[in-house]
mmCIF file of C-alpha atoms and ligand atoms in Angstrom:
data_model
loop_
_atom_site.group_PDB
_atom_site.id
_atom_site.type_symbol
_atom_site.label_atom_id
_atom_site.label_comp_id
_atom_site.label_asym_id
_atom_site.label_seq_id
_atom_site.Cartn_x
_atom_site.Cartn_y
_atom_site.Cartn_z
ATOM 1 C CA MET A 17 84.321 -49.010 59.540
ATOM 2 C CA SER A 18 81.069 -50.430 58.087
ATOM 3 C CA GLU A 19 80.796 -54.027 56.943
ATOM 4 C CA THR A 20 80.853 -52.889 53.289
ATOM 5 C CA GLU A 21 83.978 -50.797 53.825
ATOM 6 C CA ALA A 22 85.722 -53.657 55.617
ATOM 7 C CA LEU A 23 84.883 -56.084 52.805
ATOM 8 C CA GLN A 24 86.150 -53.588 50.205
ATOM 9 C CA ALA A 25 89.446 -53.064 52.051
ATOM 10 C CA ARG A 26 89.995 -56.814 52.352
ATOM 11 C CA LEU A 27 89.088 -57.594 48.722
ATOM 12 C CA VAL A 28 91.181 -54.780 47.224
ATOM 13 C CA GLY A 29 94.128 -55.801 49.401
ATOM 14 C CA ASP A 30 93.843 -59.430 48.265
ATOM 15 C CA ILE A 31 93.487 -58.414 44.604
ATOM 16 C CA GLU A 32 96.572 -56.184 44.711
ATOM 17 C CA ALA A 33 98.544 -58.978 46.326
ATOM 18 C CA ALA A 34 97.428 -61.626 43.813
ATOM 19 C CA GLY A 35 100.505 -63.207 42.226
ATOM 20 C CA ASP A 36 99.067 -64.686 39.065
ATOM 21 C CA LEU A 37 96.038 -64.825 36.791
ATOM 22 C CA ASP A 38 94.663 -67.944 38.491
ATOM 23 C CA ALA A 39 94.626 -66.176 41.861
ATOM 24 C CA ILE A 40 92.809 -63.207 40.290
ATOM 25 C CA GLU A 41 90.204 -65.522 38.796
ATOM 26 C CA ALA A 42 89.650 -67.206 42.166
ATOM 27 C CA LEU A 43 89.149 -63.797 43.815
ATOM 28 C CA ARG A 44 86.732 -62.711 41.085
ATOM 29 C CA VAL A 45 84.600 -65.805 41.572
ATOM 30 C CA GLY A 46 84.762 -65.376 45.366
ATOM 31 C CA ALA A 47 83.515 -61.780 45.182
ATOM 32 C CA LEU A 48 81.467 -61.370 41.997
ATOM 33 C CA GLY A 49 80.485 -64.949 41.166
ATOM 34 C CA LYS A 50 76.979 -66.359 41.786
ATOM 35 C CA ALA A 51 77.777 -67.201 45.422
ATOM 36 C CA GLY A 52 80.304 -64.378 45.840
ATOM 37 C CA THR A 53 80.509 -62.031 48.820
ATOM 38 C CA VAL A 54 79.641 -58.892 46.836
ATOM 39 C CA THR A 55 76.842 -60.696 45.005
ATOM 40 C CA GLY A 56 75.546 -61.776 48.431
ATOM 41 C CA LEU A 57 75.450 -58.154 49.586
ATOM 42 C CA LEU A 58 73.606 -57.099 46.412
ATOM 43 C CA LYS A 59 70.966 -59.732 47.176
ATOM 44 C CA THR A 60 70.327 -58.215 50.653
ATOM 45 C CA LEU A 61 69.017 -55.047 48.946
ATOM 46 C CA GLY A 62 65.754 -56.896 48.206
ATOM 47 C CA GLY A 63 65.001 -57.390 51.913
ATOM 48 C CA MET A 64 65.670 -53.764 52.931
ATOM 49 C CA THR A 65 63.163 -50.983 53.532
ATOM 50 C CA PRO A 66 63.189 -48.231 50.905
ATOM 51 C CA ASP A 67 65.030 -45.940 53.323
ATOM 52 C CA GLU A 68 67.739 -48.462 54.085
ATOM 53 C CA ARG A 69 68.100 -49.218 50.420
ATOM 54 C CA GLN A 70 68.554 -45.530 49.658
ATOM 55 C CA VAL A 71 71.569 -45.507 51.948
ATOM 56 C CA GLU A 72 73.029 -48.975 51.358
ATOM 57 C CA GLY A 73 72.312 -49.315 47.576
ATOM 58 C CA PRO A 74 74.878 -46.804 46.339
ATOM 59 C CA LYS A 75 77.497 -48.155 48.781
ATOM 60 C CA ILE A 76 77.101 -51.751 47.615
ATOM 61 C CA HIS A 77 77.076 -50.759 43.921
ATOM 62 C CA ALA A 78 80.189 -48.655 44.496
ATOM 63 C CA LEU A 79 81.809 -51.660 46.176
ATOM 64 C CA ARG A 80 81.072 -53.825 43.161
ATOM 65 C CA GLU A 81 82.508 -51.233 40.801
ATOM 66 C CA THR A 82 85.669 -50.765 42.866
ATOM 67 C CA VAL A 83 86.268 -54.506 43.079
ATOM 68 C CA THR A 84 85.635 -54.960 39.324
ATOM 69 C CA ALA A 85 88.052 -52.143 38.493
ATOM 70 C CA ALA A 86 90.720 -53.503 40.874
ATOM 71 C CA ILE A 87 90.486 -56.941 39.261
ATOM 72 C CA ALA A 88 90.798 -55.468 35.734
ATOM 73 C CA ALA A 89 93.797 -53.348 36.746
ATOM 74 C CA ARG A 90 95.621 -56.236 38.455
ATOM 75 C CA LYS A 91 94.864 -58.530 35.530
ATOM 76 C CA ALA A 92 96.294 -56.007 33.038
ATOM 77 C CA ALA A 93 99.400 -55.558 35.198
ATOM 78 C CA LEU A 94 99.965 -59.323 35.460
ATOM 79 C CA GLU A 95 99.437 -59.830 31.726
ATOM 80 C CA GLY A 96 101.793 -56.954 30.919
ATOM 81 C CA ALA A 97 104.454 -58.440 33.171
ATOM 82 C CA ALA A 98 104.020 -61.861 31.539
ATOM 83 C CA LEU A 99 104.456 -60.319 28.084
ATOM 84 C CA GLU A 100 107.538 -58.401 29.212
ATOM 85 C CA ALA A 101 109.058 -61.595 30.577
ATOM 86 C CA LYS A 102 108.271 -63.461 27.343
ATOM 87 C CA LEU A 103 109.780 -60.731 25.174
ATOM 88 C CA ALA A 104 112.898 -60.549 27.342
ATOM 89 C CA GLY A 105 113.352 -64.303 26.983
ATOM 90 C CA GLU A 106 112.879 -64.229 23.188
ATOM 91 C CA LYS A 107 115.491 -61.629 22.373
ATOM 92 C CA LEU A 108 116.718 -61.893 18.764
ATOM 93 C CA ASP A 109 119.768 -59.978 17.612
ATOM 94 C CA MET A 110 119.179 -59.129 13.974
ATOM 95 C CA THR A 111 122.729 -57.838 13.585
ATOM 96 C CA LEU A 112 124.335 -61.249 14.221
ATOM 97 C CA PRO A 113 125.695 -63.055 11.143
ATOM 98 C CA ALA A 114 123.608 -66.016 9.855
ATOM 99 C CA THR A 115 124.747 -69.229 11.514
ATOM 100 C CA ASP A 116 123.792 -71.362 8.493
ATOM 101 C CA ALA A 117 124.503 -70.693 4.820
ATOM 102 C CA PRO A 118 121.358 -70.593 2.645
ATOM 103 C CA LYS A 119 120.485 -74.118 1.478
ATOM 104 C CA GLY A 120 117.925 -73.701 -1.297
ATOM 105 C CA SER A 121 118.815 -73.361 -4.977
ATOM 106 C CA VAL A 122 117.017 -72.477 -8.182
ATOM 107 C CA HIS A 123 116.362 -75.574 -10.316
ATOM 108 C CA PRO A 124 118.130 -75.510 -13.704
ATOM 109 C CA VAL A 125 114.754 -75.763 -15.481
ATOM 110 C CA SER A 126 113.533 -72.615 -13.714
ATOM 111 C CA GLN A 127 116.811 -70.885 -14.419
ATOM 112 C CA VAL A 128 116.702 -71.781 -18.130
ATOM 113 C CA MET A 129 113.079 -70.605 -18.370
ATOM 114 C CA ASP A 130 114.180 -67.287 -16.865
ATOM 115 C CA GLU A 131 117.029 -67.125 -19.375
ATOM 116 C CA LEU A 132 114.576 -67.750 -22.242
ATOM 117 C CA ALA A 133 112.150 -65.109 -20.984
ATOM 118 C CA GLU A 134 115.007 -62.596 -20.784
ATOM 119 C CA ILE A 135 116.340 -63.386 -24.267
ATOM 120 C CA PHE A 136 112.929 -63.273 -25.927
ATOM 121 C CA ALA A 137 111.779 -60.197 -23.997
ATOM 122 C CA ASP A 138 114.676 -58.388 -25.632
ATOM 123 C CA MET A 139 113.207 -59.369 -29.027
ATOM 124 C CA GLY A 140 109.753 -58.111 -28.035
ATOM 125 C CA PHE A 141 108.168 -61.427 -27.031
ATOM 126 C CA ALA A 142 105.785 -61.678 -24.079
ATOM 127 C CA VAL A 143 105.463 -64.802 -21.935
ATOM 128 C CA ALA A 144 102.095 -66.601 -22.323
ATOM 129 C CA THR A 145 100.772 -69.493 -20.269
ATOM 130 C CA GLY A 146 98.015 -72.067 -20.501
ATOM 131 C CA PRO A 147 96.624 -74.847 -18.295
ATOM 132 C CA GLU A 148 98.310 -78.233 -18.047
ATOM 133 C CA ILE A 149 94.878 -79.888 -18.183
ATOM 134 C CA GLU A 150 93.664 -79.239 -21.731
ATOM 135 C CA ASP A 151 90.865 -80.393 -23.972
ATOM 136 C CA ASP A 152 91.531 -82.418 -27.104
ATOM 137 C CA TRP A 153 90.279 -79.603 -29.341
ATOM 138 C CA ARG A 154 93.029 -77.182 -28.289
ATOM 139 C CA ASN A 155 95.706 -79.856 -27.872
ATOM 140 C CA PHE A 156 94.975 -81.601 -31.190
ATOM 141 C CA THR A 157 92.006 -80.646 -33.399
ATOM 142 C CA ALA A 158 92.606 -76.886 -33.625
ATOM 143 C CA LEU A 159 96.266 -77.632 -34.366
ATOM 144 C CA ASN A 160 95.162 -79.550 -37.452
ATOM 145 C CA ILE A 161 95.555 -82.953 -35.813
ATOM 146 C CA PRO A 162 92.111 -84.540 -36.463
ATOM 147 C CA GLU A 163 90.900 -87.545 -34.528
ATOM 148 C CA THR A 164 92.087 -90.027 -37.127
ATOM 149 C CA HIS A 165 95.532 -88.456 -37.452
ATOM 150 C CA PRO A 166 98.437 -90.808 -36.572
ATOM 151 C CA ALA A 167 100.089 -87.947 -34.614
ATOM 152 C CA ARG A 168 97.449 -88.382 -31.914
ATOM 153 C CA ALA A 169 98.574 -91.921 -31.286
ATOM 154 C CA MET A 170 102.229 -90.837 -31.417
ATOM 155 C CA HIS A 171 101.762 -88.452 -28.503
ATOM 156 C CA ASP A 172 101.180 -91.164 -25.845
ATOM 157 C CA THR A 173 98.525 -89.005 -24.270
ATOM 158 C CA PHE A 174 97.283 -89.223 -20.678
ATOM 159 C CA TYR A 175 93.490 -88.876 -20.920
ATOM 160 C CA PHE A 176 91.062 -88.172 -18.089
ATOM 161 C CA PRO A 177 88.103 -90.545 -17.721
ATOM 162 C CA ASP A 178 85.487 -87.755 -17.970
ATOM 163 C CA LYS A 179 84.724 -85.244 -20.704
ATOM 164 C CA ASP A 180 84.299 -81.515 -20.035
ATOM 165 C CA ALA A 181 80.984 -79.588 -20.135
ATOM 166 C CA GLU A 182 81.241 -79.172 -23.916
ATOM 167 C CA GLY A 183 81.783 -82.900 -24.401
ATOM 168 C CA ARG A 184 85.478 -82.540 -25.199
ATOM 169 C CA ALA A 185 87.914 -85.180 -24.012
ATOM 170 C CA MET A 186 90.211 -83.847 -21.271
ATOM 171 C CA LEU A 187 93.902 -84.660 -21.186
ATOM 172 C CA LEU A 188 97.259 -83.586 -19.824
ATOM 173 C CA ARG A 189 98.645 -81.404 -22.592
ATOM 174 C CA THR A 190 101.219 -83.290 -24.644
ATOM 175 C CA HIS A 191 102.939 -80.125 -25.866
ATOM 176 C CA THR A 192 102.868 -76.366 -25.326
ATOM 177 C CA SER A 193 101.323 -75.806 -28.778
ATOM 178 C CA PRO A 194 97.744 -75.402 -27.387
ATOM 179 C CA VAL A 195 98.958 -72.090 -25.946
ATOM 180 C CA GLN A 196 99.242 -70.946 -29.587
ATOM 181 C CA ILE A 197 95.510 -71.590 -29.964
ATOM 182 C CA ARG A 198 94.642 -69.887 -26.671
ATOM 183 C CA THR A 199 96.714 -66.846 -27.597
ATOM 184 C CA MET A 200 95.365 -66.455 -31.143
ATOM 185 C CA MET A 201 91.783 -66.803 -29.873
ATOM 186 C CA SER A 202 92.143 -64.253 -27.092
ATOM 187 C CA GLN A 203 94.488 -61.668 -28.531
ATOM 188 C CA GLU A 204 94.516 -59.483 -31.621
ATOM 189 C CA PRO A 205 97.569 -59.852 -33.857
ATOM 190 C CA PRO A 206 100.357 -58.853 -34.097
ATOM 191 C CA ILE A 207 101.372 -61.584 -31.652
ATOM 192 C CA ARG A 208 104.824 -62.353 -30.340
ATOM 193 C CA ILE A 209 104.880 -64.832 -27.469
ATOM 194 C CA ILE A 210 106.839 -67.636 -25.923
ATOM 195 C CA ALA A 211 105.006 -70.195 -23.817
ATOM 196 C CA PRO A 212 107.176 -72.206 -21.451
ATOM 197 C CA GLY A 213 105.661 -74.935 -19.306
ATOM 198 C CA ARG A 214 105.146 -78.533 -18.315
ATOM 199 C CA VAL A 215 103.936 -81.164 -20.757
ATOM 200 C CA TYR A 216 103.071 -84.834 -20.263
ATOM 201 C CA ARG A 217 103.514 -88.037 -22.226
ATOM 202 C CA SER A 218 103.365 -91.639 -21.181
ATOM 203 C CA ASP A 219 107.030 -92.322 -21.844
ATOM 204 C CA SER A 220 110.016 -93.058 -19.587
ATOM 205 C CA ASP A 221 113.738 -93.788 -20.062
ATOM 206 C CA ALA A 222 117.064 -91.931 -19.641
ATOM 207 C CA THR A 223 116.014 -89.157 -22.014
ATOM 208 C CA HIS A 224 112.217 -89.259 -21.542
ATOM 209 C CA THR A 225 110.188 -88.574 -18.404
ATOM 210 C CA PRO A 226 106.363 -88.626 -18.187
ATOM 211 C CA MET A 227 106.497 -84.902 -17.378
ATOM 212 C CA PHE A 228 108.951 -82.604 -19.102
ATOM 213 C CA HIS A 229 109.200 -78.976 -20.189
ATOM 214 C CA GLN A 230 108.833 -77.248 -23.522
ATOM 215 C CA VAL A 231 108.880 -73.719 -24.731
ATOM 216 C CA GLU A 232 106.691 -72.722 -27.634
ATOM 217 C CA GLY A 233 107.298 -69.655 -29.776
ATOM 218 C CA LEU A 234 104.652 -67.940 -31.888
ATOM 219 C CA VAL A 235 104.731 -64.885 -34.112
ATOM 220 C CA ILE A 236 101.640 -63.743 -36.039
ATOM 221 C CA ASP A 237 101.789 -60.603 -38.137
ATOM 222 C CA ARG A 238 101.535 -59.403 -41.724
ATOM 223 C CA GLY A 239 104.154 -60.549 -44.221
ATOM 224 C CA ILE A 240 105.981 -62.993 -41.943
ATOM 225 C CA HIS A 241 108.236 -65.466 -43.756
ATOM 226 C CA MET A 242 110.828 -68.164 -43.001
ATOM 227 C CA GLY A 243 113.646 -65.612 -42.973
ATOM 228 C CA HIS A 244 112.122 -64.139 -39.824
ATOM 229 C CA LEU A 245 111.967 -67.620 -38.312
ATOM 230 C CA LYS A 246 115.585 -68.407 -39.067
ATOM 231 C CA TRP A 247 116.855 -65.059 -37.788
ATOM 232 C CA THR A 248 114.842 -65.387 -34.581
ATOM 233 C CA LEU A 249 116.109 -68.904 -33.867
ATOM 234 C CA GLU A 250 119.701 -67.950 -34.642
ATOM 235 C CA THR A 251 119.562 -64.864 -32.421
ATOM 236 C CA PHE A 252 117.924 -66.865 -29.635
ATOM 237 C CA LEU A 253 120.437 -69.727 -29.752
ATOM 238 C CA LYS A 254 123.465 -67.414 -29.912
ATOM 239 C CA ALA A 255 122.219 -65.569 -26.839
ATOM 240 C CA TYR A 256 121.301 -68.786 -25.035
ATOM 241 C CA PHE A 257 124.553 -70.669 -25.658
ATOM 242 C CA GLU A 258 126.491 -67.412 -25.357
ATOM 243 C CA ARG A 259 128.551 -67.936 -28.491
ATOM 244 C CA ASP A 260 128.528 -66.414 -31.975
ATOM 245 C CA ASP A 261 129.521 -69.546 -33.903
ATOM 246 C CA ILE A 262 126.077 -71.176 -33.726
ATOM 247 C CA VAL A 263 125.267 -72.666 -37.151
ATOM 248 C CA LEU A 264 121.743 -73.880 -37.957
ATOM 249 C CA ARG A 265 120.574 -76.324 -40.583
ATOM 250 C CA LEU A 266 116.878 -76.205 -41.472
ATOM 251 C CA ARG A 267 115.735 -79.619 -42.662
ATOM 252 C CA PRO A 268 112.349 -80.062 -44.387
ATOM 253 C CA SER A 269 110.007 -81.947 -42.086
ATOM 254 C CA TYR A 270 106.347 -82.394 -41.260
ATOM 255 C CA PHE A 271 104.164 -81.090 -38.424
ATOM 256 C CA PRO A 272 100.393 -80.884 -38.871
ATOM 257 C CA PHE A 273 100.303 -77.328 -37.445
ATOM 258 C CA THR A 274 103.007 -75.849 -39.693
ATOM 259 C CA GLU A 275 103.375 -75.720 -43.468
ATOM 260 C CA PRO A 276 106.090 -75.759 -44.541
ATOM 261 C CA SER A 277 107.770 -77.336 -41.517
ATOM 262 C CA ALA A 278 111.440 -77.504 -40.671
ATOM 263 C CA GLU A 279 113.405 -79.436 -38.160
ATOM 264 C CA VAL A 280 116.300 -77.330 -36.927
ATOM 265 C CA ASP A 281 119.695 -78.942 -36.398
ATOM 266 C CA VAL A 282 122.610 -77.258 -34.701
ATOM 267 C CA GLY A 283 126.309 -77.976 -35.279
ATOM 268 C CA TYR A 284 128.284 -79.385 -32.332
ATOM 269 C CA LYS A 285 131.533 -81.015 -31.388
ATOM 270 C CA GLN A 286 132.165 -83.894 -29.001
ATOM 271 C CA GLU A 287 134.533 -82.694 -26.262
ATOM 272 C CA ARG A 288 135.562 -84.814 -23.275
ATOM 273 C CA GLY A 289 132.492 -87.011 -23.584
ATOM 274 C CA ARG A 290 130.155 -84.029 -23.897
ATOM 275 C CA ARG A 291 128.346 -82.380 -26.781
ATOM 276 C CA VAL A 292 129.442 -78.770 -27.092
ATOM 277 C CA VAL A 293 127.159 -76.701 -29.303
ATOM 278 C CA GLY A 294 128.894 -74.520 -31.901
ATOM 279 C CA GLY A 295 130.487 -74.648 -35.343
ATOM 280 C CA ASN A 296 129.272 -75.966 -38.676
ATOM 281 C CA GLY A 297 128.074 -79.552 -38.404
ATOM 282 C CA ASP A 298 129.702 -80.343 -41.748
ATOM 283 C CA ASP A 299 133.176 -79.231 -40.571
ATOM 284 C CA GLU A 300 135.911 -81.649 -39.523
ATOM 285 C CA GLY A 301 135.236 -83.052 -36.056
ATOM 286 C CA HIS A 302 131.676 -81.675 -35.997
ATOM 287 C CA ALA A 303 128.229 -83.154 -36.469
ATOM 288 C CA TRP A 304 124.582 -82.043 -36.532
ATOM 289 C CA MET A 305 122.081 -82.633 -33.802
ATOM 290 C CA GLU A 306 118.362 -82.126 -34.013
ATOM 291 C CA LEU A 307 117.307 -79.392 -31.600
ATOM 292 C CA LEU A 308 113.815 -78.115 -32.339
ATOM 293 C CA GLY A 309 110.730 -78.215 -34.528
ATOM 294 C CA SER A 310 109.414 -75.202 -36.371
ATOM 295 C CA GLY A 311 107.629 -73.888 -39.418
ATOM 296 C CA MET A 312 105.168 -71.417 -40.861
ATOM 297 C CA VAL A 313 101.868 -71.631 -38.990
ATOM 298 C CA ASN A 314 99.467 -73.710 -41.090
ATOM 299 C CA ARG A 315 96.688 -71.616 -42.722
ATOM 300 C CA ARG A 316 94.151 -74.009 -41.256
ATOM 301 C CA VAL A 317 95.390 -73.338 -37.705
ATOM 302 C CA ILE A 318 95.108 -69.588 -38.264
ATOM 303 C CA ALA A 319 91.576 -70.038 -39.635
ATOM 304 C CA ASN A 320 90.620 -72.380 -36.757
ATOM 305 C CA CYS A 321 91.388 -69.490 -34.407
ATOM 306 C CA GLY A 322 89.077 -67.141 -36.282
ATOM 307 C CA LEU A 323 91.788 -65.170 -38.094
ATOM 308 C CA ASP A 324 92.029 -64.603 -41.849
ATOM 309 C CA PRO A 325 95.074 -66.507 -43.159
ATOM 310 C CA ASP A 326 95.213 -64.229 -46.209
ATOM 311 C CA VAL A 327 95.926 -61.322 -43.863
ATOM 312 C CA TRP A 328 97.885 -62.933 -41.052
ATOM 313 C CA GLN A 329 100.899 -65.223 -41.340
ATOM 314 C CA GLY A 330 103.317 -66.438 -38.770
ATOM 315 C CA PHE A 331 105.921 -68.870 -37.635
ATOM 316 C CA ALA A 332 106.092 -71.177 -34.646
ATOM 317 C CA PHE A 333 108.651 -73.345 -32.974
ATOM 318 C CA GLY A 334 108.817 -75.783 -30.083
ATOM 319 C CA VAL A 335 111.834 -76.943 -28.111
ATOM 320 C CA GLY A 336 112.506 -79.022 -25.009
ATOM 321 C CA VAL A 337 113.584 -76.864 -22.083
ATOM 322 C CA ASP A 338 115.155 -79.771 -20.189
ATOM 323 C CA ARG A 339 117.103 -80.638 -23.323
ATOM 324 C CA LEU A 340 118.375 -77.055 -23.591
ATOM 325 C CA ALA A 341 119.428 -77.144 -19.938
ATOM 326 C CA MET A 342 121.251 -80.476 -20.360
ATOM 327 C CA LEU A 343 123.163 -79.199 -23.395
ATOM 328 C CA LYS A 344 124.226 -75.956 -21.761
ATOM 329 C CA TYR A 345 124.978 -77.162 -18.243
ATOM 330 C CA GLY A 346 126.222 -80.671 -18.996
ATOM 331 C CA MET A 347 123.759 -83.045 -17.315
ATOM 332 C CA ASP A 348 123.334 -86.398 -19.027
ATOM 333 C CA ASP A 349 120.357 -88.058 -17.300
ATOM 334 C CA LEU A 350 117.001 -86.348 -17.592
ATOM 335 C CA ARG A 351 115.490 -88.424 -14.775
ATOM 336 C CA ALA A 352 117.830 -86.767 -12.238
ATOM 337 C CA PHE A 353 116.026 -83.469 -12.976
ATOM 338 C CA PHE A 354 112.975 -84.721 -11.133
ATOM 339 C CA ASP A 355 114.474 -86.942 -8.402
ATOM 340 C CA GLY A 356 114.742 -84.101 -5.883
ATOM 341 C CA ASP A 357 118.202 -85.317 -4.792
ATOM 342 C CA LEU A 358 119.726 -82.539 -2.680
ATOM 343 C CA ARG A 359 123.276 -83.324 -3.874
ATOM 344 C CA TRP A 360 122.204 -82.929 -7.506
ATOM 345 C CA LEU A 361 120.249 -79.768 -6.711
ATOM 346 C CA SER A 362 123.114 -78.115 -4.868
ATOM 347 C CA HIS A 363 125.544 -79.085 -7.645
ATOM 348 C CA TYR A 364 123.455 -77.995 -10.634
ATOM 349 C CA GLY A 365 121.195 -75.443 -8.915
ATOM 350 C CA PHE A 366 121.590 -71.681 -9.106
ATOM 351 C CA GLY A 367 121.755 -69.058 -6.390
ATOM 352 C CA ALA A 368 118.599 -67.028 -5.923
ATOM 353 C CA LEU A 369 120.542 -63.900 -6.812
ATOM 354 C CA SER A 370 121.990 -65.127 -10.122
ATOM 355 C CA VAL A 371 119.205 -63.607 -12.183
ATOM 356 C CA PRO A 372 119.882 -63.864 -15.919
ATOM 357 C CA THR A 373 120.163 -60.526 -17.700
ATOM 358 C CA LEU A 374 121.412 -59.744 -21.197
ATOM 359 C CA SER A 375 123.645 -57.006 -19.866
ATOM 360 C CA GLY A 376 125.063 -58.983 -16.955
ATOM 361 C CA GLY A 377 125.438 -62.315 -18.774
ATOM 362 C CA ILE A 378 122.639 -64.766 -19.398
ATOM 363 C CA SER A 379 124.098 -67.541 -17.254
ATOM 364 C CA ALA A 380 125.281 -65.025 -14.608
HETATM 365 N N1 LIG B 423 104.548 -79.445 -30.612
HETATM 366 C C1 LIG B 423 105.706 -80.175 -31.154
HETATM 367 C C2 LIG B 423 106.009 -81.361 -30.266
HETATM 368 O O1 LIG B 423 105.699 -81.347 -29.116
HETATM 369 C C3 LIG B 423 106.890 -79.278 -31.224
HETATM 370 C C4 LIG B 423 106.724 -78.236 -32.268
HETATM 371 C C5 LIG B 423 107.126 -78.457 -33.555
HETATM 372 C C6 LIG B 423 106.156 -77.012 -31.937
HETATM 373 C C7 LIG B 423 107.001 -77.500 -34.525
HETATM 374 C C8 LIG B 423 105.982 -76.038 -32.922
HETATM 375 C C9 LIG B 423 106.425 -76.311 -34.226
HETATM 376 O O2 LIG B 423 105.439 -74.848 -32.668
HETATM 377 O O3 LIG B 423 106.294 -75.339 -35.152
HETATM 378 O O4 LIG B 423 106.588 -82.300 -30.725
#
């Protein structure tokens, strides 16, 4: 056996016997590294006569190829075995029952927003959204609340220190009404939307939190009048509270963005320390409670959005989502909505599968 053949037999034997990847690496360095045995043989080619090289060259190159291939094969085998061992140790039986009941729940605000979307979708309303960081033109000016208007001060607005590129003051929207502006400016009438979302005011007590939720409604079409508004609100509230004896009282009021404006009261009864919506507020044992703001969209607002108020009319309304949730599901402290207390969430939260549908029951 030649020296080359002997070296090959020894190296291949060692490689096949290598027990782990570290041993393989050591063998590779020992044979093919800078000072390796095979590398050493390759270097001897330089000192050979052309005739010797003709004979020895192919043998040494073949040796290098054999050793390289043996290393690759052993490495693949060791890695495969390691993977097999890992997989065997990580066995997971997907048919076993879950050891823990699901812990998460859907927040009542999310649930109520889903209920609203379902109810209004049935009446042909789409859901629209807008950013929580607004400019003062969309939040106030376009809604007919000019700079000097007392309503601006009443909103307890959070302003940002810097203005936007157009020089408009930036703020956290104080109501969802700017979505009316965004919708009218980007969409051709007829328009039927609701816009649920977060709003912000610098205000905090048992019934006010700096962030809360509203839903805005907007209809723009030809020949819209207050009868449409009243029917829509009545249909919505009957579906939401899941009772037919909802009685509304429209009280003349003032909002800069509607003319005429109406505050909407709903009849209720006090039962076991809780307000239960339903019945005529003037009936024995009943009273009225203010629930939402509404009105016919002010001609100026329609014109501000580039529409002709002689052609297009509409109504709008705005209502607190948290308030709706409290009334329907019986919570009495708004602050608890945003505490993130797991006991509260598991008590008042909803299962991920209780999706509100008109056919299956809105509160599932
Ligand atoms: N934007 C009003 C608020 O936050 C609520 C409101 C009142 C919205 C009347 C309306 C409306 O669309 O017509 O106090």
